[in-house]
PDB file of N, CA and C in Angstrom:
ATOM      1  N   MET A  18     -14.427  -2.828   1.048  1.00 93.00           N
ATOM      2  CA  MET A  18     -14.079  -1.714   0.159  1.00 93.00           C
ATOM      3  C   MET A  18     -13.129  -1.438   0.329  1.00 93.00           C
ATOM      4  N   ILE A  19     -11.676  -0.350   0.595  1.00 96.00           N
ATOM      5  CA  ILE A  19     -10.521   0.200   0.255  1.00 96.00           C
ATOM      6  C   ILE A  19     -11.166   1.498   0.299  1.00 96.00           C
ATOM      7  N   THR A  20      -9.734   2.390   0.319  1.00 97.00           N
ATOM      8  CA  THR A  20      -9.905   3.717   0.222  1.00 97.00           C
ATOM      9  C   THR A  20      -8.236   3.274   0.183  1.00 97.00           C
ATOM     10  N   VAL A  21      -8.207   3.730  -1.070  1.00 97.00           N
ATOM     11  CA  VAL A  21      -6.432   3.832  -1.093  1.00 97.00           C
ATOM     12  C   VAL A  21      -6.272   5.495  -2.318  1.00 97.00           C
ATOM     13  N   ASN A  22      -5.069   5.947  -1.338  1.00 97.00           N
ATOM     14  CA  ASN A  22      -5.483   7.579  -2.191  1.00 97.00           C
ATOM     15  C   ASN A  22      -6.477   8.015  -2.705  1.00 97.00           C
ATOM     16  N   GLY A  23      -7.647   7.744  -1.264  1.00 97.00           N
ATOM     17  CA  GLY A  23      -9.043   8.741  -1.909  1.00 97.00           C
ATOM     18  C   GLY A  23      -9.418   8.249  -2.372  1.00 97.00           C
ATOM     19  N   GLU A  24      -9.161   7.272  -2.798  1.00 97.00           N
ATOM     20  CA  GLU A  24     -10.625   6.117  -4.584  1.00 97.00           C
ATOM     21  C   GLU A  24     -10.794   5.331  -3.730  1.00 97.00           C
ATOM     22  N   ASN A  25     -11.633   4.440  -3.520  1.00 98.00           N
ATOM     23  CA  ASN A  25     -12.945   3.688  -3.081  1.00 98.00           C
ATOM     24  C   ASN A  25     -12.096   2.178  -4.312  1.00 98.00           C
ATOM     25  N   ARG A  26     -11.599   1.715  -2.969  1.00 96.00           N
ATOM     26  CA  ARG A  26     -11.312   0.303  -4.195  1.00 96.00           C
ATOM     27  C   ARG A  26     -11.773  -1.365  -4.145  1.00 96.00           C
ATOM     28  N   THR A  27     -11.976  -2.115  -4.593  1.00 95.00           N
ATOM     29  CA  THR A  27     -13.149  -3.142  -3.821  1.00 95.00           C
ATOM     30  C   THR A  27     -11.753  -4.718  -3.762  1.00 95.00           C
ATOM     31  N   LEU A  28     -12.557  -4.819  -2.972  1.00 92.00           N
ATOM     32  CA  LEU A  28     -11.085  -6.115  -2.630  1.00 92.00           C
ATOM     33  C   LEU A  28     -12.387  -7.504  -2.918  1.00 92.00           C
ATOM     34  N   GLU A  29     -11.728  -8.490  -3.566  1.00 88.00           N
ATOM     35  CA  GLU A  29     -12.135 -10.135  -3.261  1.00 88.00           C
ATOM     36  C   GLU A  29     -12.360 -10.509  -1.850  1.00 88.00           C
ATOM     37  N   ASN A  30     -11.247 -10.225  -1.840  1.00 89.00           N
ATOM     38  CA  ASN A  30     -10.567 -11.184  -0.190  1.00 89.00           C
ATOM     39  C   ASN A  30      -9.745 -10.901   0.183  1.00 89.00           C
ATOM     40  N   PRO A  31      -9.871 -10.654   1.006  1.00 91.00           N
ATOM     41  CA  PRO A  31      -8.085  -9.654   2.251  1.00 91.00           C
ATOM     42  C   PRO A  31      -7.093 -10.119   1.089  1.00 91.00           C
ATOM     43  N   VAL A  32      -6.513  -9.512   1.366  1.00 96.00           N
ATOM     44  CA  VAL A  32      -4.793  -9.622   0.769  1.00 96.00           C
ATOM     45  C   VAL A  32      -3.497  -8.715   0.971  1.00 96.00           C
ATOM     46  N   SER A  33      -2.658  -9.359   1.406  1.00 97.00           N
ATOM     47  CA  SER A  33      -1.192  -8.870   1.806  1.00 97.00           C
ATOM     48  C   SER A  33      -0.898  -7.944   1.547  1.00 97.00           C
ATOM     49  N   VAL A  34       0.010  -6.602   1.812  1.00 97.00           N
ATOM     50  CA  VAL A  34      -0.080  -5.405   1.263  1.00 97.00           C
ATOM     51  C   VAL A  34       0.845  -5.529   0.295  1.00 97.00           C
ATOM     52  N   THR A  35       1.448  -6.902   0.544  1.00 96.00           N
ATOM     53  CA  THR A  35       3.051  -7.195  -0.505  1.00 96.00           C
ATOM     54  C   THR A  35       2.171  -7.357  -1.669  1.00 96.00           C
ATOM     55  N   GLU A  36       0.577  -8.169  -1.381  1.00 96.00           N
ATOM     56  CA  GLU A  36       0.129  -9.029  -2.821  1.00 96.00           C
ATOM     57  C   GLU A  36      -0.896  -7.604  -3.357  1.00 96.00           C
ATOM     58  N   TYR A  37      -1.313  -6.778  -2.454  1.00 96.00           N
ATOM     59  CA  TYR A  37      -1.688  -5.779  -2.716  1.00 96.00           C
ATOM     60  C   TYR A  37      -0.639  -4.650  -3.468  1.00 96.00           C
ATOM     61  N   LEU A  38       0.193  -4.866  -3.609  1.00 96.00           N
ATOM     62  CA  LEU A  38       1.420  -3.573  -4.259  1.00 96.00           C
ATOM     63  C   LEU A  38       1.542  -4.011  -5.899  1.00 96.00           C
ATOM     64  N   LYS A  39       1.762  -5.944  -5.644  1.00 95.00           N
ATOM     65  CA  LYS A  39       2.355  -6.260  -7.057  1.00 95.00           C
ATOM     66  C   LYS A  39       0.386  -6.370  -7.924  1.00 95.00           C
ATOM     67  N   ALA A  40      -0.116  -6.645  -7.060  1.00 95.00           N
ATOM     68  CA  ALA A  40      -1.476  -6.532  -8.417  1.00 95.00           C
ATOM     69  C   ALA A  40      -1.617  -5.570  -9.139  1.00 95.00           C
ATOM     70  N   CYS A  41      -0.651  -4.390  -8.176  1.00 94.00           N
ATOM     71  CA  CYS A  41      -1.039  -2.928  -9.113  1.00 94.00           C
ATOM     72  C   CYS A  41      -0.292  -2.175  -9.473  1.00 94.00           C
ATOM     73  N   ASN A  42       1.337  -3.065  -9.563  1.00 95.00           N
ATOM     74  CA  ASN A  42       1.750  -2.980 -10.177  1.00 95.00           C
ATOM     75  C   ASN A  42       2.764  -2.744  -9.809  1.00 95.00           C
ATOM     76  N   TYR A  43       3.327  -1.830  -8.052  1.00 93.00           N
ATOM     77  CA  TYR A  43       4.126  -1.236  -7.377  1.00 93.00           C
ATOM     78  C   TYR A  43       5.117  -2.519  -7.528  1.00 93.00           C
ATOM     79  N   ILE A  44       5.835  -1.473  -7.356  1.00 90.00           N
ATOM     80  CA  ILE A  44       7.700  -2.129  -6.309  1.00 90.00           C
ATOM     81  C   ILE A  44       7.772  -2.447  -5.174  1.00 90.00           C
ATOM     82  N   PRO A  45       6.976  -3.203  -4.330  1.00 89.00           N
ATOM     83  CA  PRO A  45       7.380  -2.651  -3.277  1.00 89.00           C
ATOM     84  C   PRO A  45       8.447  -2.582  -2.317  1.00 89.00           C
ATOM     85  N   VAL A  46       9.897  -2.616  -2.376  1.00 89.00           N
ATOM     86  CA  VAL A  46      10.672  -1.939  -2.345  1.00 89.00           C
ATOM     87  C   VAL A  46      10.874   0.141  -2.753  1.00 89.00           C
ATOM     88  N   GLN A  47       9.864   0.831  -3.651  1.00 90.00           N
ATOM     89  CA  GLN A  47       9.996   1.439  -4.358  1.00 90.00           C
ATOM     90  C   GLN A  47       8.480   2.196  -3.671  1.00 90.00           C
ATOM     91  N   VAL A  48       7.950   2.083  -2.657  1.00 95.00           N
ATOM     92  CA  VAL A  48       7.127   2.922  -1.980  1.00 95.00           C
ATOM     93  C   VAL A  48       7.205   2.809  -0.546  1.00 95.00           C
ATOM     94  N   VAL A  49       6.408   4.075   0.860  1.00 96.00           N
ATOM     95  CA  VAL A  49       5.910   3.699   1.593  1.00 96.00           C
ATOM     96  C   VAL A  49       3.959   3.039   1.312  1.00 96.00           C
ATOM     97  N   VAL A  50       4.017   2.730   2.739  1.00 98.00           N
ATOM     98  CA  VAL A  50       2.434   2.562   2.384  1.00 98.00           C
ATOM     99  C   VAL A  50       2.116   2.966   4.052  1.00 98.00           C
ATOM    100  N   GLU A  51       1.380   3.464   4.070  1.00 98.00           N
ATOM    101  CA  GLU A  51       0.332   4.034   5.183  1.00 98.00           C
ATOM    102  C   GLU A  51      -0.913   2.883   5.270  1.00 98.00           C
ATOM    103  N   LEU A  52      -0.794   2.757   6.431  1.00 98.00           N
ATOM    104  CA  LEU A  52      -2.339   2.075   6.074  1.00 98.00           C
ATOM    105  C   LEU A  52      -2.928   2.645   8.270  1.00 98.00           C
ATOM    106  N   ASN A  53      -4.397   3.615   7.438  1.00 98.00           N
ATOM    107  CA  ASN A  53      -5.217   3.834   8.261  1.00 98.00           C
ATOM    108  C   ASN A  53      -4.128   4.424   9.401  1.00 98.00           C
ATOM    109  N   GLU A  54      -3.243   5.683   9.394  1.00 97.00           N
ATOM    110  CA  GLU A  54      -2.352   6.774   9.681  1.00 97.00           C
ATOM    111  C   GLU A  54      -1.190   6.362   9.822  1.00 97.00           C
ATOM    112  N   GLU A  55      -0.809   4.823   9.864  1.00 97.00           N
ATOM    113  CA  GLU A  55       1.063   4.232  10.376  1.00 97.00           C
ATOM    114  C   GLU A  55       1.902   3.993   9.020  1.00 97.00           C
ATOM    115  N   ILE A  56       2.514   4.078  10.019  1.00 97.00           N
ATOM    116  CA  ILE A  56       3.542   3.794   8.342  1.00 97.00           C
ATOM    117  C   ILE A  56       2.987   2.461   8.237  1.00 97.00           C
ATOM    118  N   ILE A  57       3.439   1.494   7.397  1.00 97.00           N
ATOM    119  CA  ILE A  57       3.787  -0.100   8.171  1.00 97.00           C
ATOM    120  C   ILE A  57       5.332  -0.155   8.121  1.00 97.00           C
ATOM    121  N   LYS A  58       5.871  -1.144   8.272  1.00 97.00           N
ATOM    122  CA  LYS A  58       6.824  -1.443   7.856  1.00 97.00           C
ATOM    123  C   LYS A  58       7.506  -1.794   6.878  1.00 97.00           C
ATOM    124  N   ARG A  59       8.317  -1.401   6.017  1.00 95.00           N
ATOM    125  CA  ARG A  59       8.547  -2.534   5.081  1.00 95.00           C
ATOM    126  C   ARG A  59       8.804  -4.295   5.078  1.00 95.00           C
ATOM    127  N   GLU A  60       9.664  -4.745   6.119  1.00 96.00           N
ATOM    128  CA  GLU A  60       9.366  -6.071   5.599  1.00 96.00           C
ATOM    129  C   GLU A  60       8.256  -6.845   6.974  1.00 96.00           C
ATOM    130  N   ASN A  61       7.020  -6.101   7.064  1.00 97.00           N
ATOM    131  CA  ASN A  61       5.368  -6.586   7.844  1.00 97.00           C
ATOM    132  C   ASN A  61       4.964  -6.726   6.902  1.00 97.00           C
ATOM    133  N   TYR A  62       5.155  -6.228   4.666  1.00 97.00           N
ATOM    134  CA  TYR A  62       3.960  -6.004   3.866  1.00 97.00           C
ATOM    135  C   TYR A  62       3.831  -7.838   4.250  1.00 97.00           C
ATOM    136  N   ASP A  63       4.164  -8.267   3.970  1.00 97.00           N
ATOM    137  CA  ASP A  63       3.916  -9.687   3.775  1.00 97.00           C
ATOM    138  C   ASP A  63       2.947  -9.876   4.380  1.00 97.00           C
ATOM    139  N   THR A  64       2.812  -9.915   6.731  1.00 97.00           N
ATOM    140  CA  THR A  64       2.084 -10.015   6.731  1.00 97.00           C
ATOM    141  C   THR A  64       0.917  -9.675   7.240  1.00 97.00           C
ATOM    142  N   THR A  65       1.469  -8.063   6.851  1.00 98.00           N
ATOM    143  CA  THR A  65       0.398  -7.093   7.097  1.00 98.00           C
ATOM    144  C   THR A  65      -1.182  -7.076   6.067  1.00 98.00           C
ATOM    145  N   VAL A  66      -2.274  -7.418   6.939  1.00 98.00           N
ATOM    146  CA  VAL A  66      -3.397  -8.103   5.683  1.00 98.00           C
ATOM    147  C   VAL A  66      -4.921  -7.012   5.707  1.00 98.00           C
ATOM    148  N   LEU A  67      -5.314  -6.244   4.538  1.00 97.00           N
ATOM    149  CA  LEU A  67      -5.657  -5.199   4.236  1.00 97.00           C
ATOM    150  C   LEU A  67      -7.527  -5.513   3.931  1.00 97.00           C
ATOM    151  N   LYS A  68      -7.928  -5.088   5.015  1.00 93.00           N
ATOM    152  CA  LYS A  68      -9.771  -5.799   5.331  1.00 93.00           C
ATOM    153  C   LYS A  68      -9.969  -4.908   5.060  1.00 93.00           C
ATOM    154  N   ASP A  69     -11.478  -4.804   4.910  1.00 93.00           N
ATOM    155  CA  ASP A  69     -12.353  -4.188   4.769  1.00 93.00           C
ATOM    156  C   ASP A  69     -12.561  -2.675   6.149  1.00 93.00           C
ATOM    157  N   GLY A  70     -12.582  -1.231   4.685  1.00 95.00           N
ATOM    158  CA  GLY A  70     -12.722  -0.333   5.788  1.00 95.00           C
ATOM    159  C   GLY A  70     -11.085   0.105   6.012  1.00 95.00           C
ATOM    160  N   ASP A  71     -10.871  -0.377   4.998  1.00 97.00           N
ATOM    161  CA  ASP A  71      -8.861  -0.026   6.260  1.00 97.00           C
ATOM    162  C   ASP A  71      -8.384   1.085   4.699  1.00 97.00           C
ATOM    163  N   VAL A  72      -7.929   2.554   5.244  1.00 98.00           N
ATOM    164  CA  VAL A  72      -7.330   2.938   4.377  1.00 98.00           C
ATOM    165  C   VAL A  72      -5.868   3.631   4.488  1.00 98.00           C
ATOM    166  N   VAL A  73      -5.281   3.304   2.473  1.00 98.00           N
ATOM    167  CA  VAL A  73      -4.517   2.764   3.058  1.00 98.00           C
ATOM    168  C   VAL A  73      -3.886   4.734   1.821  1.00 98.00           C
ATOM    169  N   GLU A  74      -2.138   4.330   1.823  1.00 98.00           N
ATOM    170  CA  GLU A  74      -1.814   6.065   1.387  1.00 98.00           C
ATOM    171  C   GLU A  74      -0.272   5.206   0.848  1.00 98.00           C
ATOM    172  N   ILE A  75      -0.177   4.561  -0.543  1.00 97.00           N
ATOM    173  CA  ILE A  75       0.982   4.583  -1.203  1.00 97.00           C
ATOM    174  C   ILE A  75       1.680   5.540  -1.414  1.00 97.00           C
ATOM    175  N   LEU A  76       3.094   6.307  -1.104  1.00 94.00           N
ATOM    176  CA  LEU A  76       3.673   6.992  -2.047  1.00 94.00           C
ATOM    177  C   LEU A  76       5.085   6.343  -2.627  1.00 94.00           C
ATOM    178  N   HIS A  77       4.934   6.708  -3.901  1.00 84.00           N
ATOM    179  CA  HIS A  77       5.779   5.763  -4.879  1.00 84.00           C
ATOM    180  C   HIS A  77       7.595   7.338  -4.420  1.00 84.00           C
ATOM    181  N   PHE A  78       8.652   6.460  -3.950  1.00 74.00           N
ATOM    182  CA  PHE A  78       9.578   7.364  -5.026  1.00 74.00           C
ATOM    183  C   PHE A  78      10.360   7.819  -5.932  1.00 74.00           C
ATOM    184  N   MET A  79      10.314   8.630  -6.308  1.00 71.00           N
ATOM    185  CA  MET A  79      11.138   8.786  -8.118  1.00 71.00           C
ATOM    186  C   MET A  79      12.116  10.161  -7.122  1.00 71.00           C
ATOM    187  N   GLY A  80      13.339   9.486  -8.566  1.00 68.00           N
ATOM    188  CA  GLY A  80      14.320   9.842  -8.445  1.00 68.00           C
ATOM    189  C   GLY A  80      14.548  11.156 -10.136  1.00 68.00           C
ATOM    190  N   GLY A  81      16.230  11.977  -9.802  1.00 65.00           N
ATOM    191  CA  GLY A  81      15.629  12.640 -10.899  1.00 65.00           C
ATOM    192  C   GLY A  81      15.729  14.648 -10.875  1.00 65.00           C
ATOM    193  N   GLY A  82      16.641  15.172 -11.963  1.00 59.00           N
ATOM    194  CA  GLY A  82      16.083  16.297 -11.127  1.00 59.00           C
ATOM    195  C   GLY A  82      17.741  16.358 -10.537  1.00 59.00           C
ATOM    196  N   SER A  83      17.909  18.340 -10.916  1.00 61.00           N
ATOM    197  CA  SER A  83      19.217  18.696 -10.115  1.00 61.00           C
ATOM    198  C   SER A  83      18.638  20.012  -9.827  1.00 61.00           C
ATOM    199  N   PHE A  84      19.771  20.512  -9.351  1.00 57.00           N
ATOM    200  CA  PHE A  84      19.283  22.005  -9.161  1.00 57.00           C
ATOM    201  C   PHE A  84      20.348  23.145  -9.269  1.00 57.00           C
TER     202      PHE A  84
END
């Protein structure tokens, strides 16, 4: 069980951040991932494995609008 953006999620097996993002239809270059209160560098998404007890925050960039 991991927590993603405040919601509990069950993982069948440990997965990399990249694998998780793709499974949830995120585009990895359009998000920032915080794992256990630390920002993960995008180049480490493939090698960072999510495991039981992790707390993940996924921040999605949005564009548009004018002032």
